[in-house]
Each structure stands twice: as structure tokens, then as C-alpha cells.
Tab-separated table of C-alpha atoms in Angstrom:
chain	number	residue	atom	x	y	z
O	42	MET	CA	0.040	-0.345	0.248
O	43	ALA	CA	1.274	3.021	-1.170
O	44	VAL	CA	1.707	5.587	1.932
O	45	PRO	CA	3.335	9.054	2.299
O	46	LYS	CA	7.193	9.340	2.711
O	47	ARG	CA	7.425	12.983	4.725
O	48	LYS	CA	4.769	14.361	7.102
O	49	MET	CA	2.173	17.402	4.974
O	50	SER	CA	3.836	20.862	6.148
O	51	ARG	CA	1.663	23.170	8.030
O	52	SER	CA	2.311	25.758	4.569
O	53	ASN	CA	0.622	22.972	2.602
O	54	THR	CA	-1.876	21.981	4.267
O	55	ARG	CA	-3.533	25.401	4.889
O	56	SER	CA	-2.547	26.340	0.691
O	57	ARG	CA	-4.759	23.496	-0.321
O	58	ARG	CA	-7.199	25.039	2.390
O	59	ALA	CA	-6.756	29.011	0.957
O	60	GLN	CA	-8.197	27.332	-2.786
O	61	TRP	CA	-11.347	26.707	-0.713
O	62	LYS	CA	-14.185	29.271	-1.845
O	63	THR	CA	-18.204	29.942	-1.824
O	64	THR	CA	-19.769	31.721	-4.288
O	65	ALA	CA	-23.102	33.890	-3.379
O	66	PRO	CA	-26.111	31.754	-4.287
O	67	HIS	CA	-27.937	34.175	-7.442
O	68	LEU	CA	-30.677	35.645	-6.118
O	69	VAL	CA	-33.860	37.126	-7.602
O	70	PRO	CA	-36.400	39.348	-5.748
O	71	CYS	CA	-40.287	37.073	-6.593
O	72	SER	CA	-42.055	38.163	-8.824
O	73	ASN	CA	-45.131	38.439	-6.335
O	74	ARG	CA	-46.068	41.971	-5.285
O	75	ALA	CA	-47.035	41.435	-2.175
O	76	CYS	CA	-43.885	39.493	-0.878
O	77	ARG	CA	-40.506	40.617	-2.312
O	78	GLN	CA	-37.940	38.540	-1.067
O	79	PRO	CA	-35.230	36.314	-2.831
O	80	LYS	CA	-35.148	33.623	-3.977
O	81	PRO	CA	-33.078	31.425	-6.804
O	82	GLN	CA	-33.753	31.950	-10.239
O	83	HIS	CA	-36.282	29.874	-11.445
O	84	VAL	CA	-37.450	28.027	-8.407
O	85	ALA	CA	-40.753	28.748	-7.156
O	86	CYS	CA	-40.756	31.219	-4.036
O	87	PRO	CA	-39.282	29.890	-1.286
O	88	SER	CA	-41.990	32.100	1.153
O	89	CYS	CA	-44.990	32.932	-0.258
O	90	GLY	CA	-44.536	29.316	-2.305
O	91	GLN	CA	-45.300	30.970	-5.843
O	92	TYR	CA	-44.555	30.058	-9.366
O	93	ASP	CA	-45.757	32.681	-12.509
O	94	GLY	CA	-48.491	33.137	-9.714
O	95	ARG	CA	-49.962	30.119	-9.405
O	96	GLN	CA	-49.558	28.369	-6.278
O	97	VAL	CA	-46.654	25.712	-6.182
O	98	VAL	CA	-46.145	24.749	-1.943
O	99	ALA	CA	-46.926	26.085	0.809
O	100	PRO	CA	-45.822	29.149	2.069
O	101	ALA	CA	-43.252	29.024	4.703
L	217	MET	CA	-37.293	0.843	-32.861
L	218	PRO	CA	-37.382	3.206	-29.484
L	219	THR	CA	-33.320	4.536	-28.357
L	220	PRO	CA	-33.033	3.272	-24.203
L	221	THR	CA	-32.496	6.716	-23.076
L	222	LYS	CA	-28.591	7.483	-22.037
L	223	GLY	CA	-26.921	7.304	-18.896
L	224	PRO	CA	-26.782	5.100	-15.647
L	225	ARG	CA	-31.264	4.472	-15.165
L	226	LEU	CA	-32.031	5.720	-12.239
L	227	GLY	CA	-31.554	3.617	-8.743
L	228	GLY	CA	-29.059	1.648	-10.944
L	229	SER	CA	-30.725	-0.926	-13.513
L	230	PRO	CA	-32.941	-0.791	-15.474
L	231	ALA	CA	-36.044	-2.961	-13.134
L	232	HIS	CA	-35.127	-0.835	-10.755
L	233	GLN	CA	-35.892	2.785	-13.183
L	234	ARG	CA	-38.451	0.315	-13.941
L	235	LEU	CA	-40.783	0.503	-11.568
L	236	MET	CA	-39.759	3.709	-9.620
L	237	LEU	CA	-41.438	5.409	-12.841
L	238	ALA	CA	-44.458	2.722	-12.710
L	239	ASN	CA	-44.843	3.752	-8.832
L	240	LEU	CA	-44.108	7.391	-9.790
L	241	ALA	CA	-46.202	7.541	-12.526
L	242	THR	CA	-49.576	6.073	-9.724
L	243	SER	CA	-48.517	8.470	-6.923
L	244	LEU	CA	-49.292	10.941	-9.897
L	245	PHE	CA	-52.337	10.123	-11.251
L	246	THR	CA	-53.198	9.278	-7.355
L	247	HIS	CA	-52.618	12.436	-5.977
L	248	GLY	CA	-52.777	15.036	-8.617
L	249	ARG	CA	-49.329	16.220	-7.964
L	250	ILE	CA	-46.002	15.290	-6.096
L	251	ARG	CA	-42.958	16.465	-4.831
L	252	THR	CA	-39.837	14.495	-6.593
L	253	THR	CA	-36.298	14.708	-7.472
L	254	GLU	CA	-36.049	17.124	-10.179
L	255	ALA	CA	-34.278	14.277	-11.844
L	256	LYS	CA	-37.153	11.113	-11.343
L	257	ALA	CA	-39.142	14.203	-12.003
L	258	ARG	CA	-38.076	15.395	-16.002
L	259	ARG	CA	-37.537	11.088	-16.678
L	260	LEU	CA	-41.539	9.814	-15.374
L	261	ARG	CA	-42.785	13.583	-17.572
L	262	PRO	CA	-42.997	11.454	-21.186
L	263	PHE	CA	-43.498	8.410	-19.818
L	264	ALA	CA	-46.891	9.697	-17.867
L	265	GLU	CA	-47.601	11.333	-20.804
L	266	ARG	CA	-47.601	8.378	-22.733
L	267	LEU	CA	-49.488	6.600	-20.391
L	268	ILE	CA	-52.550	9.695	-20.959
L	269	THR	CA	-52.376	9.542	-24.686
L	270	LYS	CA	-53.263	5.879	-23.979
L	271	ALA	CA	-55.958	7.066	-21.803
L	272	LYS	CA	-57.720	9.093	-24.397
L	273	ARG	CA	-57.627	6.054	-27.101
L	274	GLY	CA	-58.638	3.863	-23.842
L	275	ASP	CA	-59.672	0.887	-25.823
L	276	LEU	CA	-59.677	-3.401	-24.350
L	277	HIS	CA	-55.985	-2.530	-26.230
L	278	ASN	CA	-54.590	0.183	-24.534
L	279	ARG	CA	-56.226	-0.020	-21.430
L	280	ARG	CA	-53.622	-3.764	-21.224
L	281	GLU	CA	-50.884	-1.406	-22.431
L	282	ILE	CA	-51.381	0.892	-19.180
L	283	GLN	CA	-51.863	-2.167	-17.588
L	284	LYS	CA	-47.995	-3.190	-18.015
L	285	VAL	CA	-46.924	-0.374	-16.411
L	286	ILE	CA	-49.602	0.262	-13.545
L	287	ARG	CA	-51.290	-2.646	-11.115
L	288	ASP	CA	-53.162	-0.919	-9.762
L	289	LYS	CA	-56.967	-1.095	-11.363
L	290	ASP	CA	-57.771	1.606	-9.060
L	291	VAL	CA	-55.793	3.949	-10.801
L	292	VAL	CA	-56.216	2.275	-14.249
L	293	HIS	CA	-59.616	2.973	-14.371
L	294	LYS	CA	-59.505	6.830	-12.415
L	295	LEU	CA	-57.061	7.247	-15.882
L	296	ILE	CA	-59.327	6.169	-17.991
L	297	ALA	CA	-62.525	7.444	-16.929
L	298	GLU	CA	-61.226	10.899	-15.529
L	299	ILE	CA	-58.124	12.197	-16.785
L	300	GLY	CA	-57.990	10.276	-20.392
L	301	PRO	CA	-61.719	12.571	-20.690
L	302	PHE	CA	-60.088	15.387	-18.911
L	303	PHE	CA	-57.033	16.322	-21.353
L	304	SER	CA	-59.361	15.264	-24.362
L	305	ASP	CA	-59.153	19.135	-25.987
L	306	ARG	CA	-55.186	19.031	-25.278
L	307	ASN	CA	-52.544	17.555	-27.282
L	308	GLY	CA	-49.596	16.676	-25.274
L	309	GLY	CA	-48.273	18.787	-22.578
L	310	TYR	CA	-50.072	17.279	-19.695
L	311	THR	CA	-48.124	17.741	-17.088
L	312	ARG	CA	-46.474	20.489	-15.226
L	313	ILE	CA	-43.014	20.884	-13.731
L	314	VAL	CA	-41.266	23.457	-11.282
L	315	LYS	CA	-38.703	23.754	-9.352
L	316	THR	CA	-38.323	23.980	-6.136
L	317	MET	CA	-35.534	24.755	-3.222
L	318	PRO	CA	-33.934	21.796	-2.896
L	319	ARG	CA	-33.889	18.735	0.242
L	320	LYS	CA	-32.559	19.607	3.533
L	321	GLY	CA	-30.709	15.875	4.226
L	322	ASP	CA	-28.921	15.794	0.681
L	323	ASN	CA	-29.444	19.218	-0.823
L	324	ALA	CA	-30.904	17.080	-4.503
L	325	GLN	CA	-32.420	19.450	-6.486
L	326	MET	CA	-36.503	19.277	-6.031
L	327	ALA	CA	-39.342	19.689	-8.461
L	328	VAL	CA	-42.741	19.493	-7.771
L	329	ILE	CA	-44.895	17.299	-11.446
L	330	GLU	CA	-48.330	18.014	-11.442
L	331	LEU	CA	-51.417	17.126	-13.398
L	332	ILE	CA	-52.841	20.656	-15.529
L	333	ALA	CA	-55.896	21.495	-13.617
L	334	ASP	CA	-56.778	24.296	-16.192
L	335	LYS	CA	-57.737	24.971	-19.631
L	336	THR	CA	-55.992	26.219	-22.028
L	337	VAL	CA	-56.477	29.705	-23.020
L	338	THR	CA	-57.803	28.584	-26.994
L	339	ALA	CA	-60.039	26.168	-25.095
L	340	GLU	CA	-61.244	28.333	-23.082
L	341	ALA	CA	-62.293	30.311	-25.835
L	342	GLU	CA	-63.890	28.292	-27.450
L	343	ALA	CA	-66.305	26.831	-24.629
L	344	ALA	CA	-67.061	30.697	-24.595
L	345	ARG	CA	-67.824	31.299	-28.687
L	346	ARG	CA	-69.460	28.457	-28.475
L	347	SER	CA	-72.447	29.418	-25.234
L	348	ARG	CA	-72.673	33.312	-25.813
L	349	PRO	CA	-73.584	34.516	-29.320
L	350	ALA	CA	-73.234	37.755	-28.203
L	351	ALA	CA	-69.638	37.843	-27.240
L	352	ALA	CA	-69.095	38.132	-30.776
L	353	LYS	CA	-70.023	41.884	-30.598
L	354	ALA	CA	-67.818	42.339	-27.991
L	355	LYS	CA	-64.592	40.909	-30.707
L	356	GLU	CA	-66.910	44.230	-33.476
L	357	SER	CA	-66.659	46.360	-30.687
L	358	GLY	CA	-62.507	46.325	-30.696
L	359	PRO	CA	-61.905	49.370	-32.530
L	360	ALA	CA	-63.449	51.005	-31.025
L	361	SER	CA	-61.233	50.176	-28.147
L	362	GLN	CA	-57.720	51.315	-29.993
L	363	THR	CA	-58.943	55.136	-30.663
L	364	ALA	CA	-59.541	55.278	-27.185
L	365	ALA	CA	-55.791	54.302	-27.228
L	366	GLU	CA	-54.582	57.000	-29.070
L	367	PRO	CA	-55.678	59.599	-26.746
L	368	ALA	CA	-53.878	57.620	-24.214
L	369	GLU	CA	-50.614	58.430	-26.000
L	370	GLY	CA	-50.682	61.744	-26.101
L	371	SER	CA	-51.059	62.287	-22.096
L	372	GLU	CA	-48.367	60.126	-22.598
L	373	GLU	CA	-46.413	63.136	-24.081
L	374	THR	CA	-47.341	65.058	-21.321
L	375	ALA	CA	-46.686	62.664	-18.721
L	376	GLU	CA	-43.002	63.745	-20.901
L	377	ALA	CA	-43.339	66.949	-21.203
L	378	THR	CA	-43.775	67.061	-16.871
L	379	GLU	CA	-41.275	65.102	-16.100
L	380	ALA	CA	-38.701	67.264	-18.245
L	381	ALA	CA	-40.028	70.194	-16.589
L	382	GLU	CA	-39.005	68.324	-13.149
L	383	THR	CA	-35.820	67.866	-14.042
L	384	VAL	CA	-35.244	71.417	-15.478
L	385	SER	CA	-36.771	72.479	-11.408
L	386	GLN	CA	-34.199	69.331	-9.460
L	387	THR	CA	-31.405	71.419	-11.737
L	388	GLU	CA	-32.999	74.541	-9.865
L	389	ALA	CA	-32.005	73.233	-6.429
L	390	GLU	CA	-29.106	71.309	-6.547
L	391	PRO	CA	-27.320	74.811	-6.685
L	392	ALA	CA	-28.838	75.336	-3.765
L	393	GLU	CA	-28.193	72.545	-2.115
L	394	GLY	CA	-24.176	73.705	-3.137
L	395	SER	CA	-25.093	76.868	-1.151
L	396	THR	CA	-26.198	75.086	2.626
L	397	GLU	CA	-23.100	72.432	2.478
L	398	THR	CA	-20.774	75.655	2.241
L	399	VAL	CA	-22.783	77.221	5.171
L	400	GLU	CA	-21.678	73.667	7.262
L	401	GLY	CA	-18.199	74.018	6.145
L	402	GLU	CA	-17.892	77.209	7.073
L	403	ALA	CA	-19.469	76.388	10.407
L	404	LYS	CA	-17.070	73.527	10.622
L	405	GLY	CA	-14.319	75.919	9.566
L	406	GLU	CA	-15.009	78.181	13.155
L	407	ASP	CA	-15.042	74.791	15.373
L	408	ASP	CA	-11.432	74.189	14.140
L	409	LYS	CA	-10.782	77.510	14.912
L	410	SER	CA	-12.555	77.028	18.227
């Protein structure tokens, strides 16, 4: 079985982990005029439950 | 010969996928609307719509073809007696998929797939035309509404003129703001001196 020959330095570990990044989700205001909460695009609104003027899911 | 779906089967094996799609279709026809993962909903859509097309014909052969997939006889009866005739005015597109927020446990993309309950606009228009011949008279009054729209365009022009007037008033207001800033600056200078 292959095993590491050397201990990985703290610097190398930290350099690798420095590349772990997160991205902000792209949110748009809900098209329901009474709601206007930010939500992901092309997804039924999680706060009012509407999509394209139709009630799709139960509001939160 | 129909080509098989590309990519991996749902659930791993062809038999598992067949059973999954059959169960999903049965649930869809019993409840009218189900919440599932988006991948399953996208696979289910053509599968379920093909069953509805068979149910619209509704003869013995098509009934048996449906029973190959849906084992529950109550659901087969509902499909042929209710769902098939309901979609008689619609040529395909019997279901709707709406994406919803991802699932909590594994962040899977979720969607709601439903049988479309409302009628098409053209079907409603035809029903209205058959039931009410008076609706045709309303269409004749269409040109009158166009003439009514023309003065509205004139009012838009006046609205633009008022907007222009507002911009003029804003430019007048700006020097006044500048003067107040200079006053503040003088006040600060006095503070520094003290």
C-alpha cells in the first residue's frame, strides 16, 4: 500500500485549504408583488410558495 | 426501435428504474401532484404523458397496455374514466414541472410535477364562443377601443413634458444644496478655530 513519505507541512496544508472558496447564490426578488423576497431564479418562492402567479408549494 | 435513455438508470438497474417510474406514475395519477427530485420528474414526464395518451384512446388494447405499467386497477380506472377525457382538448403537455428549493438532507434538486388542472386559453375561448354568441358582438367593438387608445398616447407625451419640467426644477434645486454645504463647511471651520 502506498503511504506518504513525509509529513505534509502546515504551509502546504494551508495553501491547499486557501483554495476552498464559496460563491454567493444568485438571488432575484420574487415576482409576487406582495412578497418580493429574494429567491433563486426559476424556483418556486420558498417564502410565499408561488411561481409564475401559481401557488406551487405551501408557504413557509 | 426506440433508443434507450442515455446515461445511468434511476436506481441503478433497468428493472429498478421501471419500477420507480411505475410507482411515480401511479402516485402522480392518484394525487394529481407529487414532489420528487428534478431528475425523476424529468424522466417521469414523457412516461406519464404516454400513459395519458393511451388513456385518451381508452379501448381494451390501450387499457391492457396501461395495465402493463400500473398494477393498481383503481388508478387505471381513474386514468381512463377521469384523467383521459379531461385532457381531450389538449394535445400533449399534460404535466407541469416547477422547480422548488433543494432537499434538506442531501441538497438534491427538488421539483413538483403536477397534472395541469386548468384549461388552455384556446379551449376556454372556444367554449365561450359556443355558449355565448353575444361575445362576437364584443369583438366588433374592438376598433372603438383602438380609437380610445390614441388619446392615451397623447397623454404620455404630456407626461414626458412634465418629466422634463421636473428635471429643470431639480437643476434649480442643486445650487441651493451647494449653498447649504458651504454653510456647513464654514461652521466646521469655526469649530476648528475654537
